[in-house]
GROMACS .gro file of C-alpha atoms in nm:
model
  212
    1MET     CA    1   0.009   0.010   0.004
    2PRO     CA    2   0.171   0.350  -0.107
    3THR     CA    3   0.235   0.591   0.161
    4MET     CA    4   0.120   0.952   0.165
    5ASN     CA    5   0.420   1.086   0.034
    6GLN     CA    6   0.380   0.867  -0.285
    7LEU     CA    7   0.043   0.973  -0.348
    8VAL     CA    8   0.121   1.318  -0.343
    9ARG     CA    9   0.437   1.270  -0.550
   10LYS     CA   10   0.253   1.053  -0.823
   11GLY     CA   11  -0.134   1.014  -0.745
   12ARG     CA   12  -0.317   0.697  -0.844
   13GLU     CA   13  -0.395   0.611  -1.221
   14SER     CA   14  -0.738   0.552  -1.349
   15LYS     CA   15  -0.794   0.233  -1.516
   16ARG     CA   16  -0.840   0.250  -1.874
   17ARG     CA   17  -1.122   0.035  -2.032
   18THR     CA   18  -1.005  -0.080  -2.373
   19LYS     CA   19  -1.308  -0.075  -2.633
   20ARG     CA   20  -1.365  -0.412  -2.775
   21THR     CA   21  -1.477  -0.269  -3.121
   22ARG     CA   22  -1.155  -0.043  -3.178
   23ALA     CA   23  -1.132  -0.196  -3.549
   24SER     CA   24  -1.412   0.017  -3.649
   25ASN     CA   25  -1.270   0.347  -3.587
   26LYS     CA   26  -1.572   0.470  -3.343
   27CYS     CA   27  -1.784   0.418  -3.619
   28PRO     CA   28  -2.154   0.226  -3.557
   29GLN     CA   29  -2.106   0.068  -3.869
   30LYS     CA   30  -1.846  -0.047  -4.106
   31GLN     CA   31  -1.805  -0.204  -4.459
   32GLY     CA   32  -1.543  -0.468  -4.551
   33VAL     CA   33  -1.518  -0.769  -4.798
   34CYS     CA   34  -1.529  -1.124  -4.730
   35LEU     CA   35  -1.191  -1.315  -4.711
   36ARG     CA   36  -1.291  -1.615  -4.601
   37VAL     CA   37  -1.635  -1.803  -4.473
   38SER     CA   38  -1.631  -2.087  -4.191
   39THR     CA   39  -1.794  -2.230  -3.929
   40ARG     CA   40  -1.679  -2.251  -3.556
   41SER     CA   41  -1.770  -2.442  -3.265
   42PRO     CA   42  -1.878  -2.235  -2.941
   43LYS     CA   43  -1.762  -2.302  -2.566
   44LYS     CA   44  -1.903  -2.544  -2.364
   45PRO     CA   45  -2.138  -2.624  -2.261
   46ASN     CA   46  -2.312  -2.546  -2.599
   47SER     CA   47  -2.248  -2.725  -2.917
   48ALA     CA   48  -2.343  -2.592  -3.237
   49LEU     CA   49  -2.171  -2.513  -3.576
   50ARG     CA   50  -2.160  -2.103  -3.585
   51LYS     CA   51  -2.121  -1.940  -3.938
   52ILE     CA   52  -1.843  -1.685  -3.909
   53ALA     CA   53  -1.672  -1.461  -4.193
   54LYS     CA   54  -1.318  -1.300  -4.192
   55VAL     CA   55  -1.367  -0.958  -4.294
   56ARG     CA   56  -1.168  -0.691  -4.447
   57LEU     CA   57  -1.292  -0.340  -4.364
   58THR     CA   58  -1.228  -0.032  -4.560
   59ASN     CA   59  -0.942   0.066  -4.322
   60ARG     CA   60  -0.749  -0.217  -4.407
   61ASN     CA   61  -0.850  -0.366  -4.042
   62GLU     CA   62  -0.943  -0.774  -4.055
   63ILE     CA   63  -1.189  -0.875  -3.829
   64ILE     CA   64  -1.383  -1.173  -3.757
   65ALA     CA   65  -1.780  -1.136  -3.761
   66TYR     CA   66  -2.061  -1.343  -3.669
   67ILE     CA   67  -2.315  -1.442  -3.978
   68PRO     CA   68  -2.675  -1.444  -3.769
   69GLY     CA   69  -2.980  -1.634  -3.864
   70GLU     CA   70  -3.028  -1.956  -4.028
   71GLY     CA   71  -2.853  -2.005  -4.377
   72HIS     CA   72  -2.695  -1.744  -4.578
   73ASN     CA   73  -2.544  -1.665  -4.941
   74LEU     CA   74  -2.191  -1.526  -4.829
   75GLN     CA   75  -1.910  -1.643  -4.981
   76GLU     CA   76  -1.504  -1.505  -5.073
   77HIS     CA   77  -1.554  -1.163  -5.205
   78SER     CA   78  -1.915  -1.061  -5.064
   79VAL     CA   79  -1.941  -0.709  -4.970
   80VAL     CA   80  -2.089  -0.697  -4.620
   81MET     CA   81  -2.179  -0.432  -4.347
   82VAL     CA   82  -2.064  -0.540  -3.961
   83ARG     CA   83  -2.149  -0.373  -3.641
   84GLY     CA   84  -2.023  -0.432  -3.295
   85GLY     CA   85  -2.146  -0.690  -3.091
   86ARG     CA   86  -2.017  -1.011  -2.931
   87VAL     CA   87  -2.104  -1.335  -2.947
   88GLN     CA   88  -2.100  -1.483  -2.563
   89ASP     CA   89  -2.002  -1.861  -2.675
   90LEU     CA   90  -1.749  -1.753  -2.933
   91PRO     CA   91  -1.432  -1.610  -2.819
   92GLY     CA   92  -1.242  -1.347  -3.028
   93VAL     CA   93  -1.577  -1.289  -3.237
   94LYS     CA   94  -1.642  -0.939  -3.163
   95TYR     CA   95  -1.870  -0.793  -3.465
   96HIS     CA   96  -2.194  -0.878  -3.635
   97CYS     CA   97  -2.275  -0.881  -4.024
   98ILE     CA   98  -2.605  -0.701  -4.112
   99ARG     CA   99  -2.829  -0.894  -4.291
  100GLY     CA  100  -3.034  -0.745  -4.594
  101VAL     CA  101  -2.765  -0.469  -4.641
  102LYS     CA  102  -2.523  -0.509  -4.960
  103ASP     CA  103  -2.470  -0.885  -5.031
  104PRO     CA  104  -2.618  -1.072  -4.732
  105GLN     CA  105  -2.966  -1.166  -4.771
  106GLY     CA  106  -3.262  -1.139  -4.521
  107ILE     CA  107  -3.399  -1.434  -4.378
  108PRO     CA  108  -3.716  -1.541  -4.592
  109GLY     CA  109  -4.062  -1.598  -4.420
  110ARG     CA  110  -3.964  -1.480  -4.080
  111ARG     CA  111  -4.243  -1.320  -3.885
  112ARG     CA  112  -4.074  -1.214  -3.573
  113GLY     CA  113  -3.743  -0.976  -3.511
  114ARG     CA  114  -3.751  -0.927  -3.887
  115SER     CA  115  -3.522  -0.603  -3.813
  116LYS     CA  116  -3.269  -0.788  -3.699
  117TYR     CA  117  -3.227  -1.054  -3.994
  118GLY     CA  118  -3.286  -0.798  -4.261
  119THR     CA  119  -3.655  -0.945  -4.394
  120LYS     CA  120  -3.927  -0.735  -4.557
  121LYS     CA  121  -4.257  -0.692  -4.410
  122PRO     CA  122  -4.496  -0.942  -4.574
  123LYS     CA  123  -4.778  -0.849  -4.796
  124ASP     CA  124  -5.038  -0.991  -4.586
  125TYR     CA  125  -4.948  -0.815  -4.301
  126ILE     CA  126  -4.988  -0.474  -4.496
  127ARG     CA  127  -5.336  -0.347  -4.445
  128ILE     CA  128  -5.449  -0.040  -4.629
  129TYR     CA  129  -5.794   0.074  -4.619
  130PRO     CA  130  -5.927   0.340  -4.856
  131LYS     CA  131  -6.092   0.652  -4.715
  132ASN     CA  132  -6.415   0.643  -4.483
  133ARG     CA  133  -6.333   0.251  -4.484
  134ILE     CA  134  -6.358   0.023  -4.209
  135PRO     CA  135  -6.164  -0.329  -4.179
  136THR     CA  136  -6.343  -0.626  -4.242
  137VAL     CA  137  -6.307  -0.783  -3.912
  138PHE     CA  138  -6.592  -0.555  -3.754
  139SER     CA  139  -6.814  -0.727  -4.060
  140VAL     CA  140  -6.834  -1.036  -3.802
  141HIS     CA  141  -7.087  -0.862  -3.622
  142LEU     CA  142  -7.316  -0.782  -3.847
  143PRO     CA  143  -7.674  -0.921  -3.876
  144ILE     CA  144  -7.788  -1.192  -4.092
  145GLY     CA  145  -7.869  -1.048  -4.432
  146PHE     CA  146  -7.670  -0.712  -4.397
  147THR     CA  147  -7.365  -0.714  -4.581
  148HIS     CA  148  -7.066  -0.514  -4.553
  149GLN     CA  149  -7.119  -0.278  -4.848
  150ASP     CA  150  -7.439  -0.179  -4.632
  151PHE     CA  151  -7.238  -0.121  -4.320
  152GLN     CA  152  -7.010   0.088  -4.508
  153ARG     CA  153  -7.299   0.257  -4.660
  154GLY     CA  154  -7.438   0.348  -4.332
  155TRP     CA  155  -7.112   0.431  -4.204
  156GLU     CA  156  -7.051   0.736  -4.464
  157ARG     CA  157  -7.400   0.830  -4.428
  158LYS     CA  158  -7.362   0.905  -4.051
  159GLU     CA  159  -7.633   0.635  -4.022
  160ILE     CA  160  -7.448   0.388  -3.790
  161ASP     CA  161  -7.263   0.485  -3.450
  162PHE     CA  162  -6.942   0.325  -3.537
  163VAL     CA  163  -6.769   0.382  -3.183
  164ALA     CA  164  -7.108   0.174  -3.037
  165GLU     CA  165  -7.044  -0.108  -3.276
  166GLN     CA  166  -6.696  -0.131  -3.208
  167LYS     CA  167  -6.774  -0.176  -2.813
  168ALA     CA  168  -7.017  -0.391  -2.875
  169PHE     CA  169  -6.831  -0.610  -3.084
  170MET     CA  170  -6.521  -0.608  -2.846
  171ARG     CA  171  -6.785  -0.723  -2.560
  172PHE     CA  172  -6.931  -0.977  -2.793
  173ALA     CA  173  -6.583  -1.156  -2.941
  174TYR     CA  174  -6.297  -1.129  -2.673
  175PRO     CA  175  -6.281  -1.429  -2.407
  176THR     CA  176  -6.330  -1.332  -2.051
  177VAL     CA  177  -6.154  -1.595  -1.883
  178ASP     CA  178  -5.759  -1.687  -1.954
  179ILE     CA  179  -5.505  -1.896  -1.805
  180TYR     CA  180  -5.211  -1.784  -1.609
  181ALA     CA  181  -4.883  -1.954  -1.528
  182THR     CA  182  -4.735  -1.880  -1.186
  183PRO     CA  183  -4.422  -2.010  -1.095
  184TRP     CA  184  -4.408  -2.199  -0.749
  185LYS     CA  185  -4.121  -2.422  -0.586
  186GLY     CA  186  -3.971  -2.472  -0.886
  187PHE     CA  187  -4.283  -2.593  -1.071
  188CYS     CA  188  -4.528  -2.380  -1.311
  189HIS     CA  189  -4.904  -2.371  -1.162
  190GLN     CA  190  -5.177  -2.254  -1.365
  191ASP     CA  191  -5.473  -2.047  -1.297
  192LEU     CA  192  -5.787  -1.931  -1.424
  193GLY     CA  193  -5.826  -1.566  -1.412
  194ALA     CA  194  -6.020  -1.293  -1.555
  195VAL     CA  195  -5.837  -1.105  -1.871
  196GLY     CA  196  -5.685  -0.800  -1.815
  197GLN     CA  197  -5.773  -0.437  -2.002
  198ALA     CA  198  -5.421  -0.451  -2.139
  199HIS     CA  199  -5.489  -0.787  -2.320
  200THR     CA  200  -5.854  -0.717  -2.425
  201ILE     CA  201  -5.743  -0.629  -2.825
  202ALA     CA  202  -5.464  -0.924  -2.812
  203GLN     CA  203  -5.766  -1.171  -2.694
  204THR     CA  204  -6.014  -1.007  -2.971
  205ILE     CA  205  -5.760  -1.081  -3.261
  206TRP     CA  206  -5.684  -1.413  -3.124
  207ALA     CA  207  -6.071  -1.517  -3.102
  208ILE     CA  208  -6.154  -1.329  -3.456
  209SER     CA  209  -5.862  -1.550  -3.622
  210GLY     CA  210  -5.976  -1.888  -3.471
  211GLY     CA  211  -5.716  -1.907  -3.179
  212ALA     CA  212  -5.444  -1.951  -3.437
   0.00000   0.00000   0.00000
């Protein structure tokens, strides 16, 4: 332990934390060219074949980047965009390839986490309604013999209270009881409970789609 005189003369040096992504030169993303594409096995206890690529950046630094997702089309001389981000079970891999930018293609058919894997928005996700057009989902609550076109005309002429119809449909559609899982002494105990107010719309969509 240093003495007081030694601390007065020299003082204590603050610890310098080295950055893991020094090769990118403080850039959030960096472009590069693939030199080699290969696989590597992760640390214990994990077991797999992780896809990695050796990339030469535009600043002449060579790094090893991880290729996320299932399947890829990268090969030698492919142009990629990399970002910082380590892989927990791959020592020395401190970068990620960005899918959907430059040569790497996005994962087709992915529904969740699409922004992480460069997947475009599916066409069946896009619902564009014309002006004064209501979603067809509310036509389920219409009486027999009353078509959606009749509802559309009534809505345009202000003959139908859209808010009242929507509230009536919500009361008609969503379930009143849901199953909640509660952890207890290492086990998962399931109980019946009332549907919360925040889950009303989600439960309604679930009921309309047939529970799919």
